[in-house]
PDB file of C-alpha atoms in Angstrom:
ATOM      1  CA  MET A 199      -8.693  27.909  16.137  1.00  0.00           C
ATOM      2  CA  GLU A 200      -9.188  27.450  19.886  1.00  0.00           C
ATOM      3  CA  THR A 201      -8.057  30.348  22.049  1.00  0.00           C
ATOM      4  CA  GLY A 202      -6.466  29.850  25.468  1.00  0.00           C
ATOM      5  CA  ARG A 203      -5.918  26.123  24.931  1.00  0.00           C
ATOM      6  CA  LYS A 204      -3.160  24.026  23.374  1.00  0.00           C
ATOM      7  CA  ARG A 205      -3.794  23.749  19.664  1.00  0.00           C
ATOM      8  CA  ARG A 206      -4.132  20.170  18.453  1.00  0.00           C
ATOM      9  CA  GLY A 207      -0.841  18.771  17.162  1.00  0.00           C
ATOM     10  CA  LYS A 208       1.347  21.444  18.740  1.00  0.00           C
ATOM     11  CA  LYS A 209       4.121  20.028  20.901  1.00  0.00           C
ATOM     12  CA  ALA A 210       6.143  21.760  23.575  1.00  0.00           C
ATOM     13  CA  TRP A 211       9.744  22.665  22.963  1.00  0.00           C
ATOM     14  CA  LYS A 212      12.279  20.430  24.687  1.00  0.00           C
ATOM     15  CA  ARG A 213      14.851  22.038  26.964  1.00  0.00           C
ATOM     16  CA  LEU A 214      18.321  20.553  26.441  1.00  0.00           C
ATOM     17  CA  GLY A 215      20.215  22.790  28.863  1.00  0.00           C
ATOM     18  CA  ARG A 216      19.941  25.880  31.051  1.00  0.00           C
ATOM     19  CA  LYS A 217      22.401  28.461  32.335  1.00  0.00           C
ATOM     20  CA  LYS A 218      21.560  31.239  34.795  1.00  0.00           C
ATOM     21  CA  VAL A 219      23.359  34.367  33.644  1.00  0.00           C
ATOM     22  CA  PHE A 220      22.068  36.955  36.134  1.00  0.00           C
ATOM     23  CA  GLU A 221      20.159  37.383  39.415  1.00  0.00           C
ATOM     24  CA  ALA A 222      18.836  40.581  41.025  1.00  0.00           C
ATOM     25  CA  ARG A 223      17.588  40.393  44.609  1.00  0.00           C
ATOM     26  CA  GLU A 224      16.839  42.630  47.554  1.00  0.00           C
ATOM     27  CA  GLY A 225      16.452  40.892  50.905  1.00  0.00           C
ATOM     28  CA  LYS A 226      14.228  37.847  50.506  1.00  0.00           C
ATOM     29  CA  THR A 227      12.725  39.026  47.227  1.00  0.00           C
ATOM     30  CA  VAL A 228      14.332  37.892  43.967  1.00  0.00           C
ATOM     31  CA  TYR A 229      13.247  40.515  41.463  1.00  0.00           C
ATOM     32  CA  MET A 230      14.726  38.894  38.394  1.00  0.00           C
ATOM     33  CA  GLU A 231      16.693  35.869  37.216  1.00  0.00           C
ATOM     34  CA  LEU A 232      17.947  35.760  33.630  1.00  0.00           C
ATOM     35  CA  PHE A 233      18.382  32.363  31.951  1.00  0.00           C
ATOM     36  CA  GLN A 234      19.790  31.164  28.659  1.00  0.00           C
ATOM     37  CA  ASP A 235      18.310  27.835  27.564  1.00  0.00           C
ATOM     38  CA  THR A 236      19.256  25.538  24.729  1.00  0.00           C
ATOM     39  CA  VAL A 237      15.986  24.214  23.298  1.00  0.00           C
ATOM     40  CA  GLN A 238      14.891  21.850  20.573  1.00  0.00           C
ATOM     41  CA  THR A 239      11.768  22.654  18.581  1.00  0.00           C
ATOM     42  CA  PRO A 240       9.299  19.955  17.439  1.00  0.00           C
ATOM     43  CA  LYS A 241      10.751  20.287  13.918  1.00  0.00           C
ATOM     44  CA  GLY A 242      14.168  19.251  15.251  1.00  0.00           C
ATOM     45  CA  GLY A 243      15.945  22.592  15.174  1.00  0.00           C
ATOM     46  CA  THR A 244      17.917  23.857  18.183  1.00  0.00           C
ATOM     47  CA  LEU A 245      18.252  27.420  19.368  1.00  0.00           C
ATOM     48  CA  SER A 246      19.411  29.550  22.269  1.00  0.00           C
ATOM     49  CA  TYR A 247      16.457  31.147  24.077  1.00  0.00           C
ATOM     50  CA  THR A 248      16.956  33.909  26.658  1.00  0.00           C
ATOM     51  CA  HIS A 249      14.164  34.488  29.175  1.00  0.00           C
ATOM     52  CA  TYR A 250      13.705  35.825  32.683  1.00  0.00           C
ATOM     53  CA  ARG A 251      11.950  34.764  35.867  1.00  0.00           C
ATOM     54  CA  SER A 252      10.586  37.587  37.985  1.00  0.00           C
ATOM     55  CA  SER A 253       8.391  37.806  41.066  1.00  0.00           C
ATOM     56  CA  ASP A 254       4.727  38.396  40.307  1.00  0.00           C
ATOM     57  CA  VAL A 255       3.311  41.909  40.552  1.00  0.00           C
ATOM     58  CA  VAL A 256       0.057  43.405  41.829  1.00  0.00           C
ATOM     59  CA  ILE A 257      -1.673  46.572  40.656  1.00  0.00           C
ATOM     60  CA  VAL A 258      -4.370  48.132  42.836  1.00  0.00           C
ATOM     61  CA  VAL A 259      -7.101  50.426  41.508  1.00  0.00           C
ATOM     62  CA  PRO A 260      -8.328  52.318  44.615  1.00  0.00           C
ATOM     63  CA  PHE A 261     -11.789  53.943  44.416  1.00  0.00           C
ATOM     64  CA  LEU A 262     -12.644  56.756  46.838  1.00  0.00           C
ATOM     65  CA  ASP A 263     -16.083  56.582  45.237  1.00  0.00           C
ATOM     66  CA  LYS A 264     -17.404  55.431  41.855  1.00  0.00           C
ATOM     67  CA  LYS A 265     -16.034  58.514  40.104  1.00  0.00           C
ATOM     68  CA  THR A 266     -12.807  59.168  42.029  1.00  0.00           C
ATOM     69  CA  LEU A 267      -9.499  57.283  42.150  1.00  0.00           C
ATOM     70  CA  VAL A 268      -6.416  57.375  44.322  1.00  0.00           C
ATOM     71  CA  MET A 269      -3.280  57.317  42.155  1.00  0.00           C
ATOM     72  CA  ILE A 270       0.394  58.067  42.610  1.00  0.00           C
ATOM     73  CA  LYS A 271       3.043  60.024  40.776  1.00  0.00           C
ATOM     74  CA  GLN A 272       6.377  58.271  40.877  1.00  0.00           C
ATOM     75  CA  TYR A 273       9.812  58.921  39.372  1.00  0.00           C
ATOM     76  CA  ARG A 274      10.904  56.148  37.004  1.00  0.00           C
ATOM     77  CA  TYR A 275      14.670  56.041  36.637  1.00  0.00           C
ATOM     78  CA  PRO A 276      14.940  54.209  33.252  1.00  0.00           C
ATOM     79  CA  LEU A 277      12.676  56.847  31.655  1.00  0.00           C
ATOM     80  CA  GLY A 278      14.052  59.764  33.648  1.00  0.00           C
ATOM     81  CA  LYS A 279      10.598  61.161  34.381  1.00  0.00           C
ATOM     82  CA  VAL A 280       7.603  61.077  36.714  1.00  0.00           C
ATOM     83  CA  LEU A 281       4.637  58.898  35.707  1.00  0.00           C
ATOM     84  CA  LEU A 282       1.016  58.809  36.874  1.00  0.00           C
ATOM     85  CA  GLU A 283       0.271  55.253  38.018  1.00  0.00           C
ATOM     86  CA  PHE A 284      -1.889  53.039  40.167  1.00  0.00           C
ATOM     87  CA  PRO A 285      -0.190  51.661  43.310  1.00  0.00           C
ATOM     88  CA  ALA A 286       1.729  48.485  42.488  1.00  0.00           C
ATOM     89  CA  GLY A 287       4.522  46.251  43.702  1.00  0.00           C
ATOM     90  CA  HIS A 288       6.186  42.854  43.711  1.00  0.00           C
ATOM     91  CA  VAL A 289       4.717  39.871  45.537  1.00  0.00           C
ATOM     92  CA  GLU A 290       7.235  38.926  48.218  1.00  0.00           C
ATOM     93  CA  LYS A 291       8.205  35.327  48.931  1.00  0.00           C
ATOM     94  CA  GLY A 292       5.514  33.589  51.013  1.00  0.00           C
ATOM     95  CA  GLU A 293       3.017  36.422  50.449  1.00  0.00           C
ATOM     96  CA  SER A 294      -0.317  36.072  48.644  1.00  0.00           C
ATOM     97  CA  PRO A 295      -1.220  38.542  45.873  1.00  0.00           C
ATOM     98  CA  LEU A 296      -4.134  39.777  48.019  1.00  0.00           C
ATOM     99  CA  ALA A 297      -1.816  40.487  50.959  1.00  0.00           C
ATOM    100  CA  THR A 298       0.567  42.281  48.576  1.00  0.00           C
ATOM    101  CA  ALA A 299      -2.279  44.411  47.209  1.00  0.00           C
ATOM    102  CA  LYS A 300      -3.300  45.526  50.713  1.00  0.00           C
ATOM    103  CA  ARG A 301       0.323  46.189  51.714  1.00  0.00           C
ATOM    104  CA  GLU A 302       1.184  48.178  48.588  1.00  0.00           C
ATOM    105  CA  LEU A 303      -1.980  50.282  48.867  1.00  0.00           C
ATOM    106  CA  ARG A 304      -1.129  51.170  52.475  1.00  0.00           C
ATOM    107  CA  GLU A 305       2.598  51.726  51.897  1.00  0.00           C
ATOM    108  CA  GLU A 306       2.294  53.840  48.752  1.00  0.00           C
ATOM    109  CA  THR A 307      -0.864  55.869  49.478  1.00  0.00           C
ATOM    110  CA  GLY A 308      -1.550  55.574  53.219  1.00  0.00           C
ATOM    111  CA  TYR A 309      -5.056  54.276  52.480  1.00  0.00           C
ATOM    112  CA  ARG A 310      -6.554  51.056  53.819  1.00  0.00           C
ATOM    113  CA  ALA A 311      -9.538  49.410  52.112  1.00  0.00           C
ATOM    114  CA  LYS A 312     -12.552  47.599  53.554  1.00  0.00           C
ATOM    115  CA  LYS A 313     -12.910  45.688  50.308  1.00  0.00           C
ATOM    116  CA  VAL A 314     -10.124  44.482  48.000  1.00  0.00           C
ATOM    117  CA  GLU A 315     -11.368  42.388  45.092  1.00  0.00           C
ATOM    118  CA  HIS A 316      -9.376  40.375  42.546  1.00  0.00           C
ATOM    119  CA  VAL A 317     -10.236  41.510  39.009  1.00  0.00           C
ATOM    120  CA  TYR A 318      -7.851  39.852  36.527  1.00  0.00           C
ATOM    121  CA  ASP A 319      -4.481  38.167  35.954  1.00  0.00           C
ATOM    122  CA  TYR A 320      -2.318  38.657  32.862  1.00  0.00           C
ATOM    123  CA  HIS A 321       1.200  37.926  31.580  1.00  0.00           C
ATOM    124  CA  PRO A 322       3.056  41.156  30.698  1.00  0.00           C
ATOM    125  CA  SER A 323       5.805  39.570  28.573  1.00  0.00           C
ATOM    126  CA  VAL A 324       4.683  36.248  27.091  1.00  0.00           C
ATOM    127  CA  SER A 325       7.732  35.755  24.862  1.00  0.00           C
ATOM    128  CA  LYS A 326      10.238  36.304  27.682  1.00  0.00           C
ATOM    129  CA  SER A 327       8.639  35.398  31.030  1.00  0.00           C
ATOM    130  CA  ARG A 328       5.946  33.508  32.950  1.00  0.00           C
ATOM    131  CA  GLN A 329       5.496  36.476  35.302  1.00  0.00           C
ATOM    132  CA  VAL A 330       1.894  37.259  36.298  1.00  0.00           C
ATOM    133  CA  VAL A 331       0.375  40.662  37.034  1.00  0.00           C
ATOM    134  CA  HIS A 332      -2.605  40.483  39.421  1.00  0.00           C
ATOM    135  CA  VAL A 333      -5.077  43.376  39.161  1.00  0.00           C
ATOM    136  CA  PHE A 334      -7.208  44.296  42.195  1.00  0.00           C
ATOM    137  CA  ALA A 335      -9.892  46.926  42.824  1.00  0.00           C
ATOM    138  CA  ALA A 336     -10.131  48.504  46.289  1.00  0.00           C
ATOM    139  CA  ALA A 337     -13.071  50.332  47.875  1.00  0.00           C
ATOM    140  CA  GLY A 338     -14.177  51.594  51.287  1.00  0.00           C
ATOM    141  CA  LEU A 339     -10.960  53.564  51.695  1.00  0.00           C
ATOM    142  CA  ALA A 340      -9.819  55.101  54.956  1.00  0.00           C
ATOM    143  CA  GLY A 341      -6.833  57.440  55.022  1.00  0.00           C
ATOM    144  CA  GLY A 342      -3.702  56.935  57.046  1.00  0.00           C
ATOM    145  CA  ARG A 343       0.031  57.432  56.743  1.00  0.00           C
ATOM    146  CA  ALA A 344       2.056  56.240  53.744  1.00  0.00           C
ATOM    147  CA  ASP A 345       5.162  54.155  54.403  1.00  0.00           C
ATOM    148  CA  HIS A 346       7.507  54.719  51.475  1.00  0.00           C
ATOM    149  CA  ASP A 347      10.840  52.931  51.441  1.00  0.00           C
ATOM    150  CA  SER A 348      14.093  54.787  50.825  1.00  0.00           C
ATOM    151  CA  THR A 349      13.965  54.170  47.056  1.00  0.00           C
ATOM    152  CA  GLU A 350      10.427  55.467  46.507  1.00  0.00           C
ATOM    153  CA  ASP A 351       9.731  59.089  45.544  1.00  0.00           C
ATOM    154  CA  ILE A 352       5.917  59.091  45.523  1.00  0.00           C
ATOM    155  CA  ASP A 353       3.181  61.740  45.621  1.00  0.00           C
ATOM    156  CA  VAL A 354      -0.472  60.743  46.081  1.00  0.00           C
ATOM    157  CA  GLU A 355      -2.912  62.126  43.518  1.00  0.00           C
ATOM    158  CA  ILE A 356      -6.723  62.156  43.674  1.00  0.00           C
ATOM    159  CA  VAL A 357      -7.982  61.765  40.092  1.00  0.00           C
ATOM    160  CA  LYS A 358     -11.479  61.666  38.626  1.00  0.00           C
ATOM    161  CA  VAL A 359     -12.177  58.634  36.392  1.00  0.00           C
ATOM    162  CA  ASP A 360     -13.248  60.995  33.594  1.00  0.00           C
ATOM    163  CA  SER A 361     -10.013  62.981  33.949  1.00  0.00           C
ATOM    164  CA  LEU A 362      -7.939  59.805  33.716  1.00  0.00           C
ATOM    165  CA  ARG A 363      -9.876  58.793  30.602  1.00  0.00           C
ATOM    166  CA  ASP A 364      -9.098  62.197  29.049  1.00  0.00           C
ATOM    167  CA  MET A 365      -5.406  61.881  29.946  1.00  0.00           C
ATOM    168  CA  ILE A 366      -5.312  58.471  28.262  1.00  0.00           C
ATOM    169  CA  ARG A 367      -6.968  59.923  25.147  1.00  0.00           C
ATOM    170  CA  GLU A 368      -4.295  62.635  25.148  1.00  0.00           C
ATOM    171  CA  GLN A 369      -1.565  59.956  25.522  1.00  0.00           C
ATOM    172  CA  LYS A 370      -0.434  61.354  28.877  1.00  0.00           C
ATOM    173  CA  VAL A 371      -0.505  57.986  30.705  1.00  0.00           C
ATOM    174  CA  GLU A 372       2.499  55.819  29.803  1.00  0.00           C
ATOM    175  CA  ASN A 373       2.571  52.978  32.332  1.00  0.00           C
ATOM    176  CA  ALA A 374       1.315  49.769  30.651  1.00  0.00           C
ATOM    177  CA  GLY A 375      -0.002  48.244  33.877  1.00  0.00           C
ATOM    178  CA  THR A 376      -1.968  51.391  34.667  1.00  0.00           C
ATOM    179  CA  LEU A 377      -3.493  51.434  31.177  1.00  0.00           C
ATOM    180  CA  ILE A 378      -4.552  47.781  31.449  1.00  0.00           C
ATOM    181  CA  ALA A 379      -5.898  48.243  34.986  1.00  0.00           C
ATOM    182  CA  TYR A 380      -7.917  51.281  33.823  1.00  0.00           C
ATOM    183  CA  LEU A 381      -9.405  49.211  30.999  1.00  0.00           C
ATOM    184  CA  LEU A 382     -10.348  46.397  33.400  1.00  0.00           C
ATOM    185  CA  CYS A 383     -11.677  48.490  36.290  1.00  0.00           C
ATOM    186  CA  CYS A 384     -12.841  51.838  34.913  1.00  0.00           C
ATOM    187  CA  SER A 385     -14.062  51.328  31.348  1.00  0.00           C
ATOM    188  CA  GLY A 386     -17.265  49.430  32.070  1.00  0.00           C
ATOM    189  CA  ILE A 387     -16.057  45.948  31.112  1.00  0.00           C
ATOM    190  CA  LYS A 388     -18.004  43.426  33.181  1.00  0.00           C
ATOM    191  CA  LYS A 389     -16.360  40.279  34.518  1.00  0.00           C
ATOM    192  CA  ILE A 390     -18.170  37.074  33.535  1.00  0.00           C
ATOM    193  CA  ASN A 391     -18.356  34.414  36.247  1.00  0.00           C
ATOM    194  CA  GLY A 392     -18.246  30.660  35.717  1.00  0.00           C
ATOM    195  CA  ASN A 393     -22.002  30.589  34.945  1.00  0.00           C
ATOM    196  CA  GLY A 394     -21.556  32.972  32.033  1.00  0.00           C
ATOM    197  CA  LYS A 395     -23.262  35.850  33.862  1.00  0.00           C
TER     198      LYS A 395
END
């Protein structure tokens, strides 16, 4: 079976109708739209399929040096607790993921980076959304002043890579994006370029 490509003989579902049932926005950023589609499968069956559209997200892994990370602790209302995370945020309308990564790093930690490199893109909820999470690594950090908005309750934490690894082993890191970003940027996985190197 081929991975990452359309399998031979598989046809797309046909959308027969769509109804928007919810929209959440703040200023120019639409955080989420919820849709209910009526779709027909290739076998002829019809079903109601609920899915959402949400602005893309960036996660930034900031390195003070090869062994030291800048992270944040942030209160998460749905869970009712504070989580250790990498800086992250929604891509605003008209903004590139790279620009978002630089902005979120500065706003949430106060740090600016000489180098911000794209690492990986992934879909966090493939059965319910086309949303993309863009992972970046940042280096050459210079400190400054954070610029938290009125809804953010954030503390900056300096964490050793080895300490973060131990916290993950002890199941003390709960944010999915942070776990994936750690795997991509801190676990030794090497990115292969188009030449297979």
